[in-house]
JSON list of C-alpha atoms in Angstrom, two decimals:
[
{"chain": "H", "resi": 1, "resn": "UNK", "atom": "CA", "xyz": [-2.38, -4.25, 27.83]},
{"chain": "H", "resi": 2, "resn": "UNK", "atom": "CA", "xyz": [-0.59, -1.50, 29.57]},
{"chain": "H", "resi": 3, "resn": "UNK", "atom": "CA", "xyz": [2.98, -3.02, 29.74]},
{"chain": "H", "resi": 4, "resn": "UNK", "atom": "CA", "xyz": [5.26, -5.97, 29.25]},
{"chain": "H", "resi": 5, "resn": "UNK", "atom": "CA", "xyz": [7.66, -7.06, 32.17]},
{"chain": "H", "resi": 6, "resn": "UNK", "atom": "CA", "xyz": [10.30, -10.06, 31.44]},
{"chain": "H", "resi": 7, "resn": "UNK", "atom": "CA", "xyz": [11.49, -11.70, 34.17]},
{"chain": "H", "resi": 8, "resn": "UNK", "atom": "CA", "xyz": [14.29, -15.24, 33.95]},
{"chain": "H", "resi": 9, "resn": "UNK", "atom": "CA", "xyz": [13.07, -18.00, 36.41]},
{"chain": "H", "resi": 10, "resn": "UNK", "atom": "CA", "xyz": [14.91, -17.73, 40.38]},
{"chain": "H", "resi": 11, "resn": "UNK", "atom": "CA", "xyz": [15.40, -13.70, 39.75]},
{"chain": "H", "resi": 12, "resn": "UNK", "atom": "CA", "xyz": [12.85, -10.95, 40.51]},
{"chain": "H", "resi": 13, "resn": "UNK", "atom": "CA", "xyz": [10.77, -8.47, 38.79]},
{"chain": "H", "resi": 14, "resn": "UNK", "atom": "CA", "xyz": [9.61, -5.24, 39.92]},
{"chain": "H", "resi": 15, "resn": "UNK", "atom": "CA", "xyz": [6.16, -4.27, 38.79]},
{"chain": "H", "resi": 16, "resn": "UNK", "atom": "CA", "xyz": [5.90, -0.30, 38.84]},
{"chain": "H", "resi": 17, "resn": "UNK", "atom": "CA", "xyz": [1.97, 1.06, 39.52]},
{"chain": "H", "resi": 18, "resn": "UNK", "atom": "CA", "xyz": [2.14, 4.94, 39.04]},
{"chain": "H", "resi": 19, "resn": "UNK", "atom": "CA", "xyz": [-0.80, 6.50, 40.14]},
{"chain": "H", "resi": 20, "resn": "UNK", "atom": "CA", "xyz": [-2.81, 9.88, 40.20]},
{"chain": "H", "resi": 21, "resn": "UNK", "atom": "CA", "xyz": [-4.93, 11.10, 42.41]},
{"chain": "H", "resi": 22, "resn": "UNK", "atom": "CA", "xyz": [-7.71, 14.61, 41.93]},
{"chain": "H", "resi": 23, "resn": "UNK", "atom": "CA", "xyz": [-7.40, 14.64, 45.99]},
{"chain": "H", "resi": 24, "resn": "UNK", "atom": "CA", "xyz": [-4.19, 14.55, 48.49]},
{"chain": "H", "resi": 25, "resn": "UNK", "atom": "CA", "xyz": [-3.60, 10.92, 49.09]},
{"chain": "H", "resi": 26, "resn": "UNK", "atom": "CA", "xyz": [-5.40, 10.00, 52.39]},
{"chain": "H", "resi": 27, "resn": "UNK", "atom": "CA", "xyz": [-4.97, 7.42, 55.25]},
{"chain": "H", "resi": 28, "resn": "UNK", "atom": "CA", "xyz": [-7.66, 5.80, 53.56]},
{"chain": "H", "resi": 29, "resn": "UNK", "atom": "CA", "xyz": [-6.09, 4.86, 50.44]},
{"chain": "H", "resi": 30, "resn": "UNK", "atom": "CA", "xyz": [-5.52, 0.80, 49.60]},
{"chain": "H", "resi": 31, "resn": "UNK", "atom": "CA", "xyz": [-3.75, -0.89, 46.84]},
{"chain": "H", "resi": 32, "resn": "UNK", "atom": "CA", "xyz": [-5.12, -3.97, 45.63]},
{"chain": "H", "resi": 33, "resn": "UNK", "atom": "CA", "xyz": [-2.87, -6.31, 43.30]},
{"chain": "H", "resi": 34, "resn": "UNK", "atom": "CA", "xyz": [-4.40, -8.70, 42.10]},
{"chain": "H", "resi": 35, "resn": "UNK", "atom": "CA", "xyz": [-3.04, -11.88, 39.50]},
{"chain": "H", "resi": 36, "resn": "UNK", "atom": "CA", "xyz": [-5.02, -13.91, 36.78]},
{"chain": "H", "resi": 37, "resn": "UNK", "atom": "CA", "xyz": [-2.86, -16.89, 34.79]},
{"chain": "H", "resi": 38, "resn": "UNK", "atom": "CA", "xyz": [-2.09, -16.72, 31.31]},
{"chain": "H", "resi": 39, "resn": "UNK", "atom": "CA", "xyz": [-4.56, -18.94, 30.06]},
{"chain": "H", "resi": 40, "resn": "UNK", "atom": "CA", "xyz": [-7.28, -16.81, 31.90]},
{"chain": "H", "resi": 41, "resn": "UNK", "atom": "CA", "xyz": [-9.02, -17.50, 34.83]},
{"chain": "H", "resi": 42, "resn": "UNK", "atom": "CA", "xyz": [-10.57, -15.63, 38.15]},
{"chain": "H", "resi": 43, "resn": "UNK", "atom": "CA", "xyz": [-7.86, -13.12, 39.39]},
{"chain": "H", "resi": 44, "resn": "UNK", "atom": "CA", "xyz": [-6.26, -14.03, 42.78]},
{"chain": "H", "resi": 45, "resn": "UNK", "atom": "CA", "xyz": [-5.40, -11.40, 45.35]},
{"chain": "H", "resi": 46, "resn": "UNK", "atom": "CA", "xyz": [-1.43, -10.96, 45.90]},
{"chain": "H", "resi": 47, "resn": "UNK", "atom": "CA", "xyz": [-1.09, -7.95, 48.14]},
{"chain": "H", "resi": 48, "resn": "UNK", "atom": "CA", "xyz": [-3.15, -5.63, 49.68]},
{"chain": "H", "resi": 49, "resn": "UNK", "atom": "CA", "xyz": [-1.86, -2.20, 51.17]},
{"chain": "H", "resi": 50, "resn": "UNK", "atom": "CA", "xyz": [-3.97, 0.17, 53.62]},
{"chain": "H", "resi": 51, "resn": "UNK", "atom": "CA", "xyz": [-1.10, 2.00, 55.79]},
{"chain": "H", "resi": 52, "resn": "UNK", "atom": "CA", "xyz": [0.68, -0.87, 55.72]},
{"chain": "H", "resi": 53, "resn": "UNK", "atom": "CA", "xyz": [1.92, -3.91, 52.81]},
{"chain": "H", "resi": 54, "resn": "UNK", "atom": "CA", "xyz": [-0.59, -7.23, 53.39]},
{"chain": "H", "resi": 55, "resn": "UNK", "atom": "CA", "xyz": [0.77, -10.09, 51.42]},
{"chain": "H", "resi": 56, "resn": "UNK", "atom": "CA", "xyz": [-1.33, -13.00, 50.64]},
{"chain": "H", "resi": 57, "resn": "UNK", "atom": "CA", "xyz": [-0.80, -16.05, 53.14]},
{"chain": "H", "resi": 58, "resn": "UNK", "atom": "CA", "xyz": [-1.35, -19.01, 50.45]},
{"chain": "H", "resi": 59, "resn": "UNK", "atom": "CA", "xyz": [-1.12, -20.02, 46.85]},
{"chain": "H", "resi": 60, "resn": "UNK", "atom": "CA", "xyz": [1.96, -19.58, 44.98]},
{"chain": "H", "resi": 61, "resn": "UNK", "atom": "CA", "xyz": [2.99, -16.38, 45.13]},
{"chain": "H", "resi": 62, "resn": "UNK", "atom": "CA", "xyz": [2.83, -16.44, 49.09]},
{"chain": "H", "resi": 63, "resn": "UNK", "atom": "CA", "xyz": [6.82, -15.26, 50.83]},
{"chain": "H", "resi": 64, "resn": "UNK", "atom": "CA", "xyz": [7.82, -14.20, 47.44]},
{"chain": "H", "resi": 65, "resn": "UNK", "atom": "CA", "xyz": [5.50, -10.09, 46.93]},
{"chain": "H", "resi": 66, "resn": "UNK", "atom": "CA", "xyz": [6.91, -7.54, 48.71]},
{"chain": "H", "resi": 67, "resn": "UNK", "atom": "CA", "xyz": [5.90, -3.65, 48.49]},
{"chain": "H", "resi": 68, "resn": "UNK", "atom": "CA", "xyz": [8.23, -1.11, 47.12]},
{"chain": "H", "resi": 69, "resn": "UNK", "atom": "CA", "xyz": [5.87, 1.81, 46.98]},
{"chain": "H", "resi": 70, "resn": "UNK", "atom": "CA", "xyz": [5.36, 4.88, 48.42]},
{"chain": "H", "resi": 71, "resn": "UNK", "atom": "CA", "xyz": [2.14, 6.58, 47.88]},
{"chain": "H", "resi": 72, "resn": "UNK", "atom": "CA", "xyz": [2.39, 9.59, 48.88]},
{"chain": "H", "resi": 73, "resn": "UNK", "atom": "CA", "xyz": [4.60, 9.86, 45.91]},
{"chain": "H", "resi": 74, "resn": "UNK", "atom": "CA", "xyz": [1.74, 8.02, 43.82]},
{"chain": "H", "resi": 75, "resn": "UNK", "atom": "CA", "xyz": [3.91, 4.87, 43.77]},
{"chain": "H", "resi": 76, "resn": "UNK", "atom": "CA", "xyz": [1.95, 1.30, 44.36]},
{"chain": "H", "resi": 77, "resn": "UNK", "atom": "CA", "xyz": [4.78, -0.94, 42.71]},
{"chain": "H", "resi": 78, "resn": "UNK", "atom": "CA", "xyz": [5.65, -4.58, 44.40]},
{"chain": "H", "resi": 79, "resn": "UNK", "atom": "CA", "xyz": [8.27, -7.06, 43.38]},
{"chain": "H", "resi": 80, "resn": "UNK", "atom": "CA", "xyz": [8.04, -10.58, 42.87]},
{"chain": "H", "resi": 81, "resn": "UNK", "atom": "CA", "xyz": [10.89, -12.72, 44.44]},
{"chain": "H", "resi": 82, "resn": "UNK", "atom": "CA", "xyz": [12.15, -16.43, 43.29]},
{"chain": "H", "resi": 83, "resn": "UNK", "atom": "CA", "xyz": [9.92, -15.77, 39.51]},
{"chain": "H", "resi": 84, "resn": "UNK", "atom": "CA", "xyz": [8.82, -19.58, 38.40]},
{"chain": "H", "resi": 85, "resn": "UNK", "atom": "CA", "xyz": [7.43, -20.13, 34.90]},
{"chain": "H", "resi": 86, "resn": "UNK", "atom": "CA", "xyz": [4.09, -20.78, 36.35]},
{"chain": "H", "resi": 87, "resn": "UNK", "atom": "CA", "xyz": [3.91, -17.02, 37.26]},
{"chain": "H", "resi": 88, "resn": "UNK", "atom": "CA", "xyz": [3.27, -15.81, 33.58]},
{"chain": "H", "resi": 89, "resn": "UNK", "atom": "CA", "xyz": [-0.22, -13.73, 33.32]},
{"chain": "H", "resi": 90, "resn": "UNK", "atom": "CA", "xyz": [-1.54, -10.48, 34.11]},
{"chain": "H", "resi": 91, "resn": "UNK", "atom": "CA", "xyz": [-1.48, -8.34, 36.86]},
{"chain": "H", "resi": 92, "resn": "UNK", "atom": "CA", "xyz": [-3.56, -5.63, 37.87]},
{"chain": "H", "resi": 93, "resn": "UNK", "atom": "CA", "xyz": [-2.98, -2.82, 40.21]},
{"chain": "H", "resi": 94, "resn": "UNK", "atom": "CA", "xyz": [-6.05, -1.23, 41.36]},
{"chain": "H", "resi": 95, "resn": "UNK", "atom": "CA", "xyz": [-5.49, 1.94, 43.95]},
{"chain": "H", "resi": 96, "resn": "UNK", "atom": "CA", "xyz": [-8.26, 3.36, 45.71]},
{"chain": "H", "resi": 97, "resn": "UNK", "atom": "CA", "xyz": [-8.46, 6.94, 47.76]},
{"chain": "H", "resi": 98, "resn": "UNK", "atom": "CA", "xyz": [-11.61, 8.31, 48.62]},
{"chain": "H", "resi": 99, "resn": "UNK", "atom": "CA", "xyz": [-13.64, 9.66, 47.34]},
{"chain": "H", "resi": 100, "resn": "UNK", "atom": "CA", "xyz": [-11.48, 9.15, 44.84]},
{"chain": "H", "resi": 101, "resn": "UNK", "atom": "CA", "xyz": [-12.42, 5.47, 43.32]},
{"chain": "H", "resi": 102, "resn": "UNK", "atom": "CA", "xyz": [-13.05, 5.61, 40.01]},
{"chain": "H", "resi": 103, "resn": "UNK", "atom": "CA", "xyz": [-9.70, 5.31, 37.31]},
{"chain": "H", "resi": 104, "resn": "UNK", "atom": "CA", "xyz": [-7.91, 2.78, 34.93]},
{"chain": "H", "resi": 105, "resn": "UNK", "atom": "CA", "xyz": [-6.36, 0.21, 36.15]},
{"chain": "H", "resi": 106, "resn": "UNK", "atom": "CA", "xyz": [-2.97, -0.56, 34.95]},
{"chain": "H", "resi": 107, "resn": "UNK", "atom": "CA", "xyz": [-2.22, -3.93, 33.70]},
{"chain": "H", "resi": 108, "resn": "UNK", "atom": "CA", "xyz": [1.26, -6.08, 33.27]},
{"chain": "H", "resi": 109, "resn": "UNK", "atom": "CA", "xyz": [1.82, -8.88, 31.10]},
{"chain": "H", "resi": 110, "resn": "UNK", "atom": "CA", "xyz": [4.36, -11.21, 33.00]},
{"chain": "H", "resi": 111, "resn": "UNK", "atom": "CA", "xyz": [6.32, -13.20, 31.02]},
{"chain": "H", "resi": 112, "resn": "UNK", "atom": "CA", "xyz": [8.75, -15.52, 32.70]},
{"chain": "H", "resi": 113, "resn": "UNK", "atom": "CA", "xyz": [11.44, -17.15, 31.21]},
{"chain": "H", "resi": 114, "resn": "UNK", "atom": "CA", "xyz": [14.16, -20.23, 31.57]},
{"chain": "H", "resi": 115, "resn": "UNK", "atom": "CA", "xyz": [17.44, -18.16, 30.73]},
{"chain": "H", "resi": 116, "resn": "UNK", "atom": "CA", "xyz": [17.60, -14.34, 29.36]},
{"chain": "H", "resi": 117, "resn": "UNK", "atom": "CA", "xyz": [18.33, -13.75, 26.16]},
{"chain": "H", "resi": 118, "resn": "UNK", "atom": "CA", "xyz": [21.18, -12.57, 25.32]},
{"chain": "H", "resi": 119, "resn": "UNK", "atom": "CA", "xyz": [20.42, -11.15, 22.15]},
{"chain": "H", "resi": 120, "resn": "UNK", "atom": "CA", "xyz": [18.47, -7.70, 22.61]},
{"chain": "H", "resi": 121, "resn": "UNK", "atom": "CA", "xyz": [16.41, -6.30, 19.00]},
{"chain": "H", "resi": 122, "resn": "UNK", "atom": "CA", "xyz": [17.58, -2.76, 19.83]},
{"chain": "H", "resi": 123, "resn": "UNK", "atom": "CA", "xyz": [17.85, 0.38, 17.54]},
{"chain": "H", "resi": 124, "resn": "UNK", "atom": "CA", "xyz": [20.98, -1.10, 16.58]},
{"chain": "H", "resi": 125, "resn": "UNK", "atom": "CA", "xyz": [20.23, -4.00, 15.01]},
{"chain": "H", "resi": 126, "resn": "UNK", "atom": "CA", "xyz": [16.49, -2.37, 13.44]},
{"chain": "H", "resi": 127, "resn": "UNK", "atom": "CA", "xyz": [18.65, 0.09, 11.98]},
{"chain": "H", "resi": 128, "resn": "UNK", "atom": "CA", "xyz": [20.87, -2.38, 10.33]},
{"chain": "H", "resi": 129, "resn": "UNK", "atom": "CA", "xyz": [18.40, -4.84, 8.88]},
{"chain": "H", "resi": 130, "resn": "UNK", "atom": "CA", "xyz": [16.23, -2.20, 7.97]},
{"chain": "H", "resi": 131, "resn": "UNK", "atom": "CA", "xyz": [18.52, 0.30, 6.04]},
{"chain": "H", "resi": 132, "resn": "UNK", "atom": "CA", "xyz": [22.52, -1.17, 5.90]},
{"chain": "H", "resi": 133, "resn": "UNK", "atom": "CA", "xyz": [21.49, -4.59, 4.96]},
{"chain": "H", "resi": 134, "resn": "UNK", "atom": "CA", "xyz": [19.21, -3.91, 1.49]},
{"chain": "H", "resi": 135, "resn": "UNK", "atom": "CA", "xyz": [21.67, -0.86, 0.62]},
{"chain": "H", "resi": 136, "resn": "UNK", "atom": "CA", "xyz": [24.56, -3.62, 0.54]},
{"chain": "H", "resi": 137, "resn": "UNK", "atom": "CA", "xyz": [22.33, -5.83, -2.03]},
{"chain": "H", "resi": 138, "resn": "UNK", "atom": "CA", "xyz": [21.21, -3.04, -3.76]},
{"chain": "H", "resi": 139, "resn": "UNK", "atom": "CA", "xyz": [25.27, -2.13, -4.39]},
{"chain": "H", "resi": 140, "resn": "UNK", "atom": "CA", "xyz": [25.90, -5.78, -5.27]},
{"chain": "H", "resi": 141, "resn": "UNK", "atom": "CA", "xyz": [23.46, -6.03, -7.62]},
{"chain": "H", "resi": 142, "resn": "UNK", "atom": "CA", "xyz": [24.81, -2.60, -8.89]},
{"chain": "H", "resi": 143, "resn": "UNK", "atom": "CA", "xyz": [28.35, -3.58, -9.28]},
{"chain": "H", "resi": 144, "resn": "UNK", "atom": "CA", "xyz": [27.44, -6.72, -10.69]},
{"chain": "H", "resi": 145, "resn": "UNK", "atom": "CA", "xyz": [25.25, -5.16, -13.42]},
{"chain": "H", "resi": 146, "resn": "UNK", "atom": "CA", "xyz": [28.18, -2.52, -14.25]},
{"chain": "H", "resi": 147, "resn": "UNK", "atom": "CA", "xyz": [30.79, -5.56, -14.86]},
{"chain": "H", "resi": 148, "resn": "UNK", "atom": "CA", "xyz": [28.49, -7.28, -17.24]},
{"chain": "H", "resi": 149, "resn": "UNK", "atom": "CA", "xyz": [27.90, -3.76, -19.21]},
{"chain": "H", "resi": 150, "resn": "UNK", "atom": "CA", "xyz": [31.71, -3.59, -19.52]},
{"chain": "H", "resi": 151, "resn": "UNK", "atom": "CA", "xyz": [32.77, -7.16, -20.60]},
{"chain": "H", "resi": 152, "resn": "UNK", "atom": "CA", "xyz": [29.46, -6.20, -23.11]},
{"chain": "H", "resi": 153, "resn": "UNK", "atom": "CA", "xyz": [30.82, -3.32, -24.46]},
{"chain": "H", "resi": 154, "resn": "UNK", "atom": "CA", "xyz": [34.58, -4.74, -24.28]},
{"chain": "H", "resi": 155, "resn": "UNK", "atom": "CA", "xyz": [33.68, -7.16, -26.43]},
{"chain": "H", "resi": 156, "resn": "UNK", "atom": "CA", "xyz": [31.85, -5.29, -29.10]},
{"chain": "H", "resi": 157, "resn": "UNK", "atom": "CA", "xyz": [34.64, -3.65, -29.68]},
{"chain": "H", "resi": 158, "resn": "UNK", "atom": "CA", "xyz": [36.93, -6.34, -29.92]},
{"chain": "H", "resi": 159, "resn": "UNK", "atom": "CA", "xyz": [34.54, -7.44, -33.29]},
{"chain": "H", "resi": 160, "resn": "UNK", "atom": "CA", "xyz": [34.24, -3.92, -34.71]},
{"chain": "H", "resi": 161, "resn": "UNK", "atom": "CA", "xyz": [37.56, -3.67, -34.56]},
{"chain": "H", "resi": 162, "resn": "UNK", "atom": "CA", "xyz": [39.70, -3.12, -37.32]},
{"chain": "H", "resi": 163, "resn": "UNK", "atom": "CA", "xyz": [43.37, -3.35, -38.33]},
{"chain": "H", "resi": 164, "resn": "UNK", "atom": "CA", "xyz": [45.09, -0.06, -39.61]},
{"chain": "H", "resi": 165, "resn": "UNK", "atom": "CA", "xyz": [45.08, -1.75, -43.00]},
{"chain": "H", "resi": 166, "resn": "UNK", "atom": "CA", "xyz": [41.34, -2.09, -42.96]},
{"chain": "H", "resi": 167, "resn": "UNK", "atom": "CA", "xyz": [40.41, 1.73, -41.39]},
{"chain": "H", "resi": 168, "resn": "UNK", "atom": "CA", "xyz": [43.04, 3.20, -44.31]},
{"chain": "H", "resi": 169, "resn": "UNK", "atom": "CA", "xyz": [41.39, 1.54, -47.57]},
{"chain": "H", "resi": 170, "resn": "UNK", "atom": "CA", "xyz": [38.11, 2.94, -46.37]}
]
């Protein structure tokens, strides 16, 4: 898998397709992106591009992919309007420009979502439950250890104690 892209259900996604081409980029070229469901499947066309953005006319992603690319600049990205739950899978972007036709094609994991979460695992949080979090235990246990040394050796003392008395008749 190439990429992850989240999306929260009713917003949209954009789905970036960089490209690279070993010729200049020709009125020939087409973009192809294509869709197959999570649980696997045929792909389904979504958009096609020669010159000009070709949306699909049926299924369920039809009024909702529009182009946002520009290829001379090697750009074949889309976005997906209205996101429902149902549009979690893969997507593939496959650009063409003769002769140039042979290349990896870049795939997306979708993943669609009820509400966006609010809580982000940055470098933040990694950091703290990685390094602050044991280094706190680690003085706890410390400090705790230390006490029980001193109320050890405290109380030795206390029984090898002796009274003046005692110390001068020795």
């Amino acid at each position: 898998m190439d990429s992850a892209v989240y999306g929260v259900v009713g917003e949209s996604v954009k789905l970036w397709c960089g490209f690279y081409s070993t010729v200049p980029v020709s009125k020939f070229v087409t973009v192809d992106w294509r869709y197959r469901q999570k649980d696997g499947g045929p792909t389904v066309p979504i958009l096609h591009y020669q010159s000009k953005a070709y949306p699909i006319l049926e299924g369920s992603f039809k009024d909702r992919v529009t182009w946002e690319g520009d290829v001379e600049r090697g750009d074949a990205s889309i976005r997906i309007e209205n996101l429902r739950l149902t549009d979690n899978g893969t997507l593939f972007c496959v650009v063409r420009n003769p002769p140039d036709v042979h290349g990896k094609v870049p795939e997306m994991k979708l993943t669609v979502t009820l509400h966006s979460l609010s809580f982000k695992f940055n470098t933040a949080i990694l950091l703290a439950s990685l390094v602050f979090i044991p280094s706190v235990l680690v003085a706890i246990v410390l400090l705790v250890r230390m006490k029980r040394a001193i109320r050890r050796e405290r109380s030795r003392n206390k029984k090898n104690k002796k009274s003046p008395i005692e110390a001068s008749q020795e």
